[in-house]
XYZ file of C-alpha atoms in Angstrom:
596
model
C -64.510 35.644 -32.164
C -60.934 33.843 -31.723
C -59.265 36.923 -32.144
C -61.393 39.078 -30.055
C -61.253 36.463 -27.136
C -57.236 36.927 -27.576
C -57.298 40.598 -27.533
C -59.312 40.410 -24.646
C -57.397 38.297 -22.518
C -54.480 39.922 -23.265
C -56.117 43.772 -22.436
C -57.132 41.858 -18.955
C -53.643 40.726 -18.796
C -52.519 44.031 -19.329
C -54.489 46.085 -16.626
C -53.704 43.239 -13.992
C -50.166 44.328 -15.330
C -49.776 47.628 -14.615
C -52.478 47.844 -11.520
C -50.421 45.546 -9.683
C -47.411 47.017 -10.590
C -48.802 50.332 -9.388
C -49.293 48.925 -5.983
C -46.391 47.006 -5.834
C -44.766 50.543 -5.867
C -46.556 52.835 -3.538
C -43.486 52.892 -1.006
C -40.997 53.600 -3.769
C -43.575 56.682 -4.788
C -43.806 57.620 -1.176
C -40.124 58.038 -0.547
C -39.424 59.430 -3.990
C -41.756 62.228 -3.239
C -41.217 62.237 0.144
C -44.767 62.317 1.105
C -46.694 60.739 3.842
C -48.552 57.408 3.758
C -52.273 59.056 3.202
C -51.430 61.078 0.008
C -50.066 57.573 -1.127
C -53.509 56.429 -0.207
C -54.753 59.461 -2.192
C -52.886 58.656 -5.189
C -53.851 55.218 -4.898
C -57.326 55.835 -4.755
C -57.951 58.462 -7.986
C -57.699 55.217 -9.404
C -61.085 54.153 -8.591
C -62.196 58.114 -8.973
C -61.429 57.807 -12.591
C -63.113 54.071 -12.647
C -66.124 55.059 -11.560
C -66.584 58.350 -13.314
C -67.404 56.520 -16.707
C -68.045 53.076 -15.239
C -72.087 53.721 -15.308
C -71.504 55.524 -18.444
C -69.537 52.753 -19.954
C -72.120 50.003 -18.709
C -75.684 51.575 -19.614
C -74.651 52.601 -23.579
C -72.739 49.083 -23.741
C -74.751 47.541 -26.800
C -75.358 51.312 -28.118
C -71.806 51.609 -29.306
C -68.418 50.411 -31.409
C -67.633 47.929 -28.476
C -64.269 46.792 -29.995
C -62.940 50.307 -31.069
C -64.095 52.030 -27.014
C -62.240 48.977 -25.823
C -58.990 49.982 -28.174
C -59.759 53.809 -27.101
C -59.812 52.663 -23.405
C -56.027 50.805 -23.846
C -54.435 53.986 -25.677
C -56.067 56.017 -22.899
C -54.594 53.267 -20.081
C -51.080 53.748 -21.990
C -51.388 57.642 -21.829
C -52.068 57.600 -18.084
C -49.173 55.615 -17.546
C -46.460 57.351 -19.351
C -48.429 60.243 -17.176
C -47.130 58.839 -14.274
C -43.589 59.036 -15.485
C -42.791 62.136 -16.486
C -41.618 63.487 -13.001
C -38.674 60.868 -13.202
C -37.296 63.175 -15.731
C -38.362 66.855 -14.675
C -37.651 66.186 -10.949
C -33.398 65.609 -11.379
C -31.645 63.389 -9.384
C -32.592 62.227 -5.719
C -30.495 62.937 -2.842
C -31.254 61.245 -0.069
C -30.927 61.897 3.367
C -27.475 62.175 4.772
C -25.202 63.450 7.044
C -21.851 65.772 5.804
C -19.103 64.236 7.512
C -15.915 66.526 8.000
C -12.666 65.426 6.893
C -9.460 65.929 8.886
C -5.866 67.367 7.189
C -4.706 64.204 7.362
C -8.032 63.236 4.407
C -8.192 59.703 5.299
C -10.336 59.940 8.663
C -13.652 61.210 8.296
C -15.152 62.852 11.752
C -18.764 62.567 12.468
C -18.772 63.973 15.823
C -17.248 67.781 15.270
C -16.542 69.306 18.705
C -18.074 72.856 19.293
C -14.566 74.436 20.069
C -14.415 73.713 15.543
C -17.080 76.636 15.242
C -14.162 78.691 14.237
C -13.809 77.189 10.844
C -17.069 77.413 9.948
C -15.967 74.881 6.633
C -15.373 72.048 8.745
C -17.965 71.960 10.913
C -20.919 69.365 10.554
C -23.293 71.711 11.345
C -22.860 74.549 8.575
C -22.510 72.655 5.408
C -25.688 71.697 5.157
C -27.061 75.161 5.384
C -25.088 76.015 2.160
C -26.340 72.460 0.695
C -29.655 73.208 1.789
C -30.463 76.697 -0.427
C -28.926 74.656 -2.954
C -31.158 72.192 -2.837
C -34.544 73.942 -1.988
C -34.482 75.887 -5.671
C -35.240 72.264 -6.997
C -37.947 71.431 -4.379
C -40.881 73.763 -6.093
C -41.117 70.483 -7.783
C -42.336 68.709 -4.549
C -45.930 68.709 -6.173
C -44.515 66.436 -8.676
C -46.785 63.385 -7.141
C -49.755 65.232 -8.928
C -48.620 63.596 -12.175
C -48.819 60.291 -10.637
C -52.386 61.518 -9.600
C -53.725 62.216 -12.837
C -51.737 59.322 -14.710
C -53.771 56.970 -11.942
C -57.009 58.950 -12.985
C -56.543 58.194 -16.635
C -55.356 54.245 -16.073
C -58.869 54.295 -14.119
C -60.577 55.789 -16.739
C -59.709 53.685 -19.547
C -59.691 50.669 -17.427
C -63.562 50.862 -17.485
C -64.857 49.744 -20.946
C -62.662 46.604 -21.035
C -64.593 44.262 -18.556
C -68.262 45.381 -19.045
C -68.301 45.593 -22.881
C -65.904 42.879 -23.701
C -68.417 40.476 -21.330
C -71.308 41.363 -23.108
C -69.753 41.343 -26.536
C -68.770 37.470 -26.032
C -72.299 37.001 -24.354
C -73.558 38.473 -27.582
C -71.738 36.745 -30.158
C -71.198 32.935 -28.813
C -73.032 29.794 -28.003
C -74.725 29.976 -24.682
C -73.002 27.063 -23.223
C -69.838 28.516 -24.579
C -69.787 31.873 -23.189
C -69.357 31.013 -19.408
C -66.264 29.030 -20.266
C -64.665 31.516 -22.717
C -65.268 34.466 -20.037
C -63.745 31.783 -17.588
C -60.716 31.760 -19.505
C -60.416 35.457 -20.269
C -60.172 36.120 -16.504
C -57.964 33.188 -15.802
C -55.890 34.615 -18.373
C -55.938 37.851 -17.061
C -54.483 36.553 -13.739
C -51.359 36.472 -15.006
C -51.066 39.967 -15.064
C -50.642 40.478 -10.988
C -48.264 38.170 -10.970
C -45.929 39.202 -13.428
C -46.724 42.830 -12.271
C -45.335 41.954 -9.078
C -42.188 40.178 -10.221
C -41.460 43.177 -12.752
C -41.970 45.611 -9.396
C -39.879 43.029 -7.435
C -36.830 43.675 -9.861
C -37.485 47.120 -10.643
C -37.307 48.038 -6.732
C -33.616 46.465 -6.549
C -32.224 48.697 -9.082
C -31.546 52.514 -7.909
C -33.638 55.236 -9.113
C -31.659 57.155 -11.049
C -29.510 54.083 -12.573
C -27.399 55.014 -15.715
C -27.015 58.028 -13.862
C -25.075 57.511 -10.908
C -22.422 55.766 -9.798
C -24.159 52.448 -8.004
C -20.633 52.203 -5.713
C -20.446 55.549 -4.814
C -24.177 54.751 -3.305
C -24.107 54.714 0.909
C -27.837 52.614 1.198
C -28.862 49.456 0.091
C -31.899 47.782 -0.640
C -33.167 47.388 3.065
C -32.485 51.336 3.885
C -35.735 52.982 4.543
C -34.258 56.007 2.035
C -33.353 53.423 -0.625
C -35.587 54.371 -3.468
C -35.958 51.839 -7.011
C -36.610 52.579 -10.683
C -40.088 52.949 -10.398
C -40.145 55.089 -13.679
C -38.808 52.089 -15.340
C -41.729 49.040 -14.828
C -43.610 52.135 -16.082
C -42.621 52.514 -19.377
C -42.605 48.358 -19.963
C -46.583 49.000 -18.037
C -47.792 51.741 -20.651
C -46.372 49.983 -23.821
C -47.736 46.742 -22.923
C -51.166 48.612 -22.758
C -50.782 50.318 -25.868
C -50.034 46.700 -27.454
C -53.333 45.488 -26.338
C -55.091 48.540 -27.887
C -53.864 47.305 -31.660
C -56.217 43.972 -32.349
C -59.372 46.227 -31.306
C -59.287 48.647 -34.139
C -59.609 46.035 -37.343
C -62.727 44.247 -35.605
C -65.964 44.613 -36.598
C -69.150 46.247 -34.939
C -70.935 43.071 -34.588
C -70.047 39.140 -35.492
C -72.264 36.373 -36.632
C -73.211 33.838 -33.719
C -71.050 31.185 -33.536
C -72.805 28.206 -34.529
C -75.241 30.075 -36.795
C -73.831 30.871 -40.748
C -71.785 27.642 -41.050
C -72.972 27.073 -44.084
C -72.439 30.776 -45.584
C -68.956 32.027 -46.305
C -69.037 35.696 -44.197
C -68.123 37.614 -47.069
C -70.403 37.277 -49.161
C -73.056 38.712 -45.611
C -73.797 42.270 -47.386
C -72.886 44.879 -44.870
C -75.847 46.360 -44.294
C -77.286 43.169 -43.734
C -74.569 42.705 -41.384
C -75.812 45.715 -39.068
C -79.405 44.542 -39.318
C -78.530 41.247 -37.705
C -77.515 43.402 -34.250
C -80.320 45.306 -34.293
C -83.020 42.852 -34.770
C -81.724 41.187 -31.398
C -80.983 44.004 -29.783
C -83.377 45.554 -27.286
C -85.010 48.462 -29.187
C -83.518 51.612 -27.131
C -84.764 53.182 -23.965
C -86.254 56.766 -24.165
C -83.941 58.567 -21.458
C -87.570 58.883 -19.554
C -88.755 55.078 -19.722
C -85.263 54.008 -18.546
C -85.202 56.365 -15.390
C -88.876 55.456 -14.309
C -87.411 51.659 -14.569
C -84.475 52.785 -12.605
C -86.171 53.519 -9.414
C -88.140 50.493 -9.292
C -85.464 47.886 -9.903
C -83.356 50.031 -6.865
C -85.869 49.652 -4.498
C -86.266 45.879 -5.825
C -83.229 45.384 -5.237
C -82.636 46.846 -1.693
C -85.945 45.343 -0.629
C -84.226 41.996 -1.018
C -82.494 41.369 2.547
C -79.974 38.659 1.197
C -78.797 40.864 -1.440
C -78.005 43.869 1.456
C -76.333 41.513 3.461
C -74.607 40.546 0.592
C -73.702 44.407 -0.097
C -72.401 44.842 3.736
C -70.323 41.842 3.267
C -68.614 43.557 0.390
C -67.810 46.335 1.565
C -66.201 45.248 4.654
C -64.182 42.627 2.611
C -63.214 45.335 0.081
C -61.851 47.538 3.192
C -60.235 45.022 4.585
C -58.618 43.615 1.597
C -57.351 46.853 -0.342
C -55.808 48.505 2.776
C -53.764 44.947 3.630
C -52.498 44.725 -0.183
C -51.945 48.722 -0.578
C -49.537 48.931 2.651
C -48.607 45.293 2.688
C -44.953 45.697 1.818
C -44.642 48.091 3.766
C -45.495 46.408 6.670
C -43.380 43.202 5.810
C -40.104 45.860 5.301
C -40.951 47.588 8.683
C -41.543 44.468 10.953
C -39.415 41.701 9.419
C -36.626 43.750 7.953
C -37.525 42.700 4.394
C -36.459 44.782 1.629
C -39.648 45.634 -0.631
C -38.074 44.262 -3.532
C -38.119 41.358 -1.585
C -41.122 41.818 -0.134
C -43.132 42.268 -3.409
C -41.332 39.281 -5.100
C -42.610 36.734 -2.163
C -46.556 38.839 -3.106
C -46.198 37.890 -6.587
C -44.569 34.043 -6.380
C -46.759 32.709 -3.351
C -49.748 34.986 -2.510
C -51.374 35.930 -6.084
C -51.251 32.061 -7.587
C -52.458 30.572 -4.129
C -55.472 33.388 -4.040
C -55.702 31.961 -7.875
C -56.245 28.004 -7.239
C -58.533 29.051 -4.298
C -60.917 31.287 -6.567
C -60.522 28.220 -9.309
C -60.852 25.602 -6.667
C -63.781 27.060 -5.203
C -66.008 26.795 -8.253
C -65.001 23.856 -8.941
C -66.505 22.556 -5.510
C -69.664 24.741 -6.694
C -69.917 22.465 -9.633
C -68.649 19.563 -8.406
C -71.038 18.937 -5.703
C -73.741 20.374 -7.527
C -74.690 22.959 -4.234
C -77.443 25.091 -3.485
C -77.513 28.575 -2.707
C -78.074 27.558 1.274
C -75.575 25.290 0.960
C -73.150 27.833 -0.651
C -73.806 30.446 2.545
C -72.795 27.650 4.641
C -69.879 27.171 3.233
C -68.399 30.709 2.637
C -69.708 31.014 6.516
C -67.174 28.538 7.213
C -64.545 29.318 5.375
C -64.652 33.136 6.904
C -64.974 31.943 9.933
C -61.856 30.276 9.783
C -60.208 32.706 7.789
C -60.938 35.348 10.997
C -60.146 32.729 13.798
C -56.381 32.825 11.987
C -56.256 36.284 11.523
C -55.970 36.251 15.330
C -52.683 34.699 15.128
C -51.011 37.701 13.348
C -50.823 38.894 17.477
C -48.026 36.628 18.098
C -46.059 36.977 14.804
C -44.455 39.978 17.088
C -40.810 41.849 16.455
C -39.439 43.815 18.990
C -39.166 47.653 17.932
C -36.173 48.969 16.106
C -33.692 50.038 19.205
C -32.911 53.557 18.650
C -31.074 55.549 20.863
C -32.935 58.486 22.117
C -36.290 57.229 20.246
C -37.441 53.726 21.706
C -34.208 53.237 24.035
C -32.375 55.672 26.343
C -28.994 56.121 26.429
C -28.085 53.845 29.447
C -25.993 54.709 31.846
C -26.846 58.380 30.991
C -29.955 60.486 32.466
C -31.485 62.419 29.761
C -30.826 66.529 29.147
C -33.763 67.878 30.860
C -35.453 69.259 27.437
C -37.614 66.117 25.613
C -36.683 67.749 22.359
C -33.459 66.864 22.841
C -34.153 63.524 23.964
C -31.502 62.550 21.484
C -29.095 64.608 23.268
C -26.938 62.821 26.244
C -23.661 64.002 27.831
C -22.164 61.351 25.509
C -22.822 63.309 22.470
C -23.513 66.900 23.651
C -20.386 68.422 22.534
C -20.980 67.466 19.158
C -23.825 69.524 18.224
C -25.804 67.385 16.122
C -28.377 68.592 13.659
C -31.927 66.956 15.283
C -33.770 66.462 12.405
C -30.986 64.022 10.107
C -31.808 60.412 9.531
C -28.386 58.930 8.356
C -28.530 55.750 10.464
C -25.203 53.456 12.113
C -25.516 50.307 13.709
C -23.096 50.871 17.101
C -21.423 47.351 17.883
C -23.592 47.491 21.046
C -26.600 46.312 18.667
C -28.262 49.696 19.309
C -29.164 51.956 16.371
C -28.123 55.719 16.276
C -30.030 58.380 14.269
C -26.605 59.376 12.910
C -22.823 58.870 13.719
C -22.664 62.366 15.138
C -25.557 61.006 17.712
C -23.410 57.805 18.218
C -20.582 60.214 19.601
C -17.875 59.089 16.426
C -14.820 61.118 16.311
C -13.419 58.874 13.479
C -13.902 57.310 10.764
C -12.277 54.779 7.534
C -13.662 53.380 4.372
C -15.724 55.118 2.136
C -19.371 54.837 0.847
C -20.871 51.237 1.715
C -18.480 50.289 4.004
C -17.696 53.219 5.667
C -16.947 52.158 9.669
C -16.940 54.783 12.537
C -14.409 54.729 15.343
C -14.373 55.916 18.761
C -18.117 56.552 19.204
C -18.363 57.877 22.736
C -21.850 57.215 23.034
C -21.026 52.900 22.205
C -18.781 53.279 24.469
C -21.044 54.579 27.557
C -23.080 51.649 26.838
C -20.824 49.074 28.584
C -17.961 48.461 25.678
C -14.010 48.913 26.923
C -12.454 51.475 25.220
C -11.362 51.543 21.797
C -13.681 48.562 20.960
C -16.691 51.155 19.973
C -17.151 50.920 16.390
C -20.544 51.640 14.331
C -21.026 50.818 10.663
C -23.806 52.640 8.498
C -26.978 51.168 8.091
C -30.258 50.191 10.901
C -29.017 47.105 13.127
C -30.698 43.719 11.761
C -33.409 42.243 14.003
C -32.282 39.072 14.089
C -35.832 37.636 15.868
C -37.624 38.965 13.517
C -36.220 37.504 10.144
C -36.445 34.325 11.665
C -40.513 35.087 12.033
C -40.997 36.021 8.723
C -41.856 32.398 6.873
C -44.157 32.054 9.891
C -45.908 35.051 8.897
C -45.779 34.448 5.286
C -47.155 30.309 5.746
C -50.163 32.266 7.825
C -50.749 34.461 5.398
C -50.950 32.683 2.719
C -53.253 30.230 4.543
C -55.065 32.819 5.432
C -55.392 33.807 1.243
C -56.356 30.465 0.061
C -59.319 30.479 2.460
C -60.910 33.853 1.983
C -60.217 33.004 -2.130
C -62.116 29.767 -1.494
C -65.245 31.382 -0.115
C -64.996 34.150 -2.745
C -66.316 32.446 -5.827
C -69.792 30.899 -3.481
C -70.017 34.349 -2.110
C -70.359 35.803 -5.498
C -72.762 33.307 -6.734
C -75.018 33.749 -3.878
C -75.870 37.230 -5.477
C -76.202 35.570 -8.464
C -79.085 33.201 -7.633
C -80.925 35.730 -4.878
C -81.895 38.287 -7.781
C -84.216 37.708 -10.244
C -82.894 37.298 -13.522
C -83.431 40.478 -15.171
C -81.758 42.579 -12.175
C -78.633 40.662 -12.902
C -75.941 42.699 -14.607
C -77.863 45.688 -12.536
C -76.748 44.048 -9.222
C -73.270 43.462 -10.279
C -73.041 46.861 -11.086
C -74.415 47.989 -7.557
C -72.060 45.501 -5.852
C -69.382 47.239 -7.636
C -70.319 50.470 -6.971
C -70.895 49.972 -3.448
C -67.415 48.224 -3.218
C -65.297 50.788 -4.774
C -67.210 53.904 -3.321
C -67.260 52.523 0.271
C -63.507 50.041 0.174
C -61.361 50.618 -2.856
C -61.795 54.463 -2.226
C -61.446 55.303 1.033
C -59.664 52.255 2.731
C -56.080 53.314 1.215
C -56.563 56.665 2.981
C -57.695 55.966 6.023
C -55.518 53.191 6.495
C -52.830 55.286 5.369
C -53.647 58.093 8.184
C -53.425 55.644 10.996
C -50.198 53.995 9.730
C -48.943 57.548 9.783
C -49.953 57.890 13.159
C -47.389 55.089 14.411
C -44.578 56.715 12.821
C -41.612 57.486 15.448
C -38.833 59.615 12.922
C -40.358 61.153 9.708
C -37.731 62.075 7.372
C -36.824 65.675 6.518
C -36.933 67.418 3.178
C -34.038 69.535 1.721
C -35.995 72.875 2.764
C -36.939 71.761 5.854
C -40.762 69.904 6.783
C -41.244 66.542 7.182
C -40.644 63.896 4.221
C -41.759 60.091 4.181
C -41.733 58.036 7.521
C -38.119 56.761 8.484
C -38.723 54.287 11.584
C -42.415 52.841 12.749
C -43.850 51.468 16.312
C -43.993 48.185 14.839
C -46.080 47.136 17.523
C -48.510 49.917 16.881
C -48.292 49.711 13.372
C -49.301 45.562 13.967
């Protein structure tokens, strides 16, 4: 039983692992692919798909089967999904992202941005036709832009062999320990299991600061960093560490045996000398003699309508489905808000998730129970309580309105070009007389920060003429469009990169102290919430209502939530990116205040 309770913690452990690794990643997998925000939510959701397809499955033959060796299949099948997942890392090449061709003078140490139309004669040095050439290079390569469907499936098959562990390791310690014993030890599994998240977070954190293709490339030669919404991270990488910690866990399951003697009971009586057959009689005596597939339906209907007849338990249902909606779609697009509004990087972003958020959500769950024990409540006692503590939860919630960040200043998008009026067309809104000679290509995203604190789509839309420096620190000069905005002269420089909000980093530990406030009190009224199911069924409906509360979550939060949340971040999306062939990519600037 020591051993199993090992192998069991660490399996938990290992699906925390690579589930919140998985999430941590969604905006690396996004950009990567270049696809919008509700395929992400897609992806993220054949998770659950694959959950729930043997999850009933899983749950009703529990007893009937080889619990230890499904759990070991279930890890190798978890593994299998994951290295899944990876495989378009090495069939997809290397990324390119978005940028603009700059053209280089005879002299070959200023670089023009801004290349006049009287240039159109050398067709080589103008801005405009390289990337034509570049982009029939390119677009032989993007057949694989359906890539992502690997992902898909590798998500499916992490879902899929995700199901056994929890159901059939529970019942297999509920089988095979002391009553008063198997509470605690399933206590400690999970608490065990916590860990995962954690440490799946901090592995994402890292993995998200390293470049995608690293070994590869050089880093220096590398125009973006971190805090670029192009920037993509080894995502491939956590992967691999992800799949062969799950095939680890799979090992321990295959030597144990079918059943175990109860603790407590053959003290006395060495186990080997237990014949074997012996050994299988013991389960079955116990067990409950099996269900004809016709007796077991006609009890099905009953106990449903039992169920759903009792009005605390559908209130309880309601309340789980809202708080799985709510939930998923804020930890799905989570770092992507905190990037987008606060000028985070995601590494950054997901290191803060996995250091502060996870272990306070942790000591609230733990600290909850405790108060459960502690003060010995009943179950009206226990709905007053988790009425509190959402009530709070939602009366902060309403403070997230005044953690507010101005929008991203870019010219042409959220700002006009002052001092200019606008070229009559609203295509060309990003046109002004500053920059109309230098016929720009609409649809790059190579950002430069002009020294007027305003952000240009590129430096051929900031008007530069020269430039010095190369990669990183590559500094534009003469940018006619700086200068219009009320800069003398020769004093209109832009370097590469968005301009930093400086109000809004300062907001940010606001933001993250609410949040995490706002963790520790949901998690408190979590663990009362869950017993109040617990003690409004009768006894027998149990494991029957867990499994309906589960159901109903995933079907009705985990599934849908991602996408739909997904669609409406889309819809505050200002600048989507642009593929090599042409059609739009992942989303490049937000209306924060929309997407708030």
């Amino acid at each position: 039983l020591q051993i199993f309770l090992g192998a069991l913690a660490f399996s938990f452990f290992a699906k925390g692992f690579s589930g919140s690794y998985m999430k941590s990643m969604s905006s690396q997998i996004e950009r990567r692919f270049e696809i919008s925000s509700s395929i992400v939510g897609i992806i993220d959701g054949s998770f659950e798909i694959g959950n729930l397809m043997v999850m009933v499955l899983v749950s009703y033959l529990g007893p009937r089967v080889h619990r230890p060796k499904v759990i070991a299949v279930g890890c190798l099948i978890m593994s299998l999904g994951t290295f899944l997942s990876v495989m378009p890392q090495f069939l997809m090449g290397r990324y390119n992202y978005e940028r603009i061709t700059v053209t280089v003078d005879n002299s070959s140490t200023s670089v023009s941005a801004c290349s006049p139309t009287s240039s159109e004669s050398h067709p080589v040095t103008d801005a405009t036709e390289t990337p034509r050439a570049m982009k029939n290079f390119g677009c032989e390569k993007t057949t694989k832009s359906y890539l992502w469907l690997f992902v898909l499936m590798g998500n499916l098959l992490r879902g899929i062999g995700e199901a056994p562990v929890m159901p059939l390791g529970v019942s297999y310690i509920d089988d095979f320990s002391k009553e008063e014993n198997s509470a605690f030890y399933i206590g400690l599994v999970r608490s065990a299991g916590m860990f995962g998240p954690t440490l799946g977070f901090l592995l994402g954190s890292f993995c998200a600061s390293l470049w995608v293709d690293i070994g590869l490339v050089d880093i220096d030669t590398i125009s973006i960093n971190p805090k670029d919404t192009r920037w993509v991270g080894a995502w491939w990488l956590g992967l691999l560490i992800c799949g062969a910690v799950s095939f680890t866990a799979s090992l321990p399951f295959w030597v144990l045996p079918y059943s175990l003697p109860k603790e407590g009971e053959n003290e006395n009586l060495k186990i080997s000398h237990l014949p074997v057959q012996g050994d299988h009689c013991k389960i079955d005596s116990p067990a409950q003699p099996q269900l004809k597939f016709s007796e077991a339906v006609k009890d099905f209907f009953p106990a449903l309508k039992k169920l759903f007849g009792n009005p605390v338990f559908l209130v309880y249902i309601f309340l789980t489905i809202l708080q799985y909606n709510s939930i998923v779609g804020l930890i799905t697009y989570e770092t992507k808000f905190m990037e987008q509004q606060f000028n985070v990087s995601v590494a950054r972003a997901i290191f803060l998730i996995g250091v502060i958020l996870l272990p306070i959500t942790i000591l609230g769950m733990f600290l909850g129970g405790f108060l459960i024990k502690k003060f010995k409540l009943h179950v009206t006692d226990m709905a007053k309580f988790a009425c509190i503590t959402f009530i709070v939860a939602y009366l902060l919630n309403l403070l997230y309105f005044t953690c507010s960040c101005e929008v991203l200043q870019v010219a042409g998008l959220t700002v006009p070009y002052s001092g200019f009026k606008h070229l009559s067309t609203p295509k060309n809104s990003f046109m002004a007389h500053c920059n109309a000679d230098c016929s720009c290509k609409l649809d790059q995203w190579d950002p430069v920060c002009g020294n007027n604190g305003i952000t240009y789509m590129t430096a051929c839309f900031a008007g530069c003429k020269s430039s010095t420096g190369m990669g990183k620190n590559m500094v534009f000069h003469n940018c006619s469009c700086v200068e219009a905005q009320g800069h003398e002269l020769g004093n209109s420089s832009a370097v590469l990169g968005q301009c930093q909000r400086e109000s809004c980093t300062k907001a940010f530990p606001y933001f993250l102290a609410l949040q995490t406030a706002c963790a520790f009190i949901l998690a408190l009224g979590g663990t009362p919430t869950y017993m109040i199911m617990f003690r409004s069924v009768s006894p027998d409906l149990k494991s029957f209502a867990v499994g309906i509360e589960t159901l109903g979550g995933r079907v009705l939060g985990g599934l849908p939530a991602p996408i739909y949340f997904g669609a409406l971040i889309d819809e505050t999306c200002l600048k989507w990116g642009t593929k090599n062939c042409g059609g739009s990519g992942s989303c490049r600037v937000y209306d924060t205040k929309a997407f708030r």
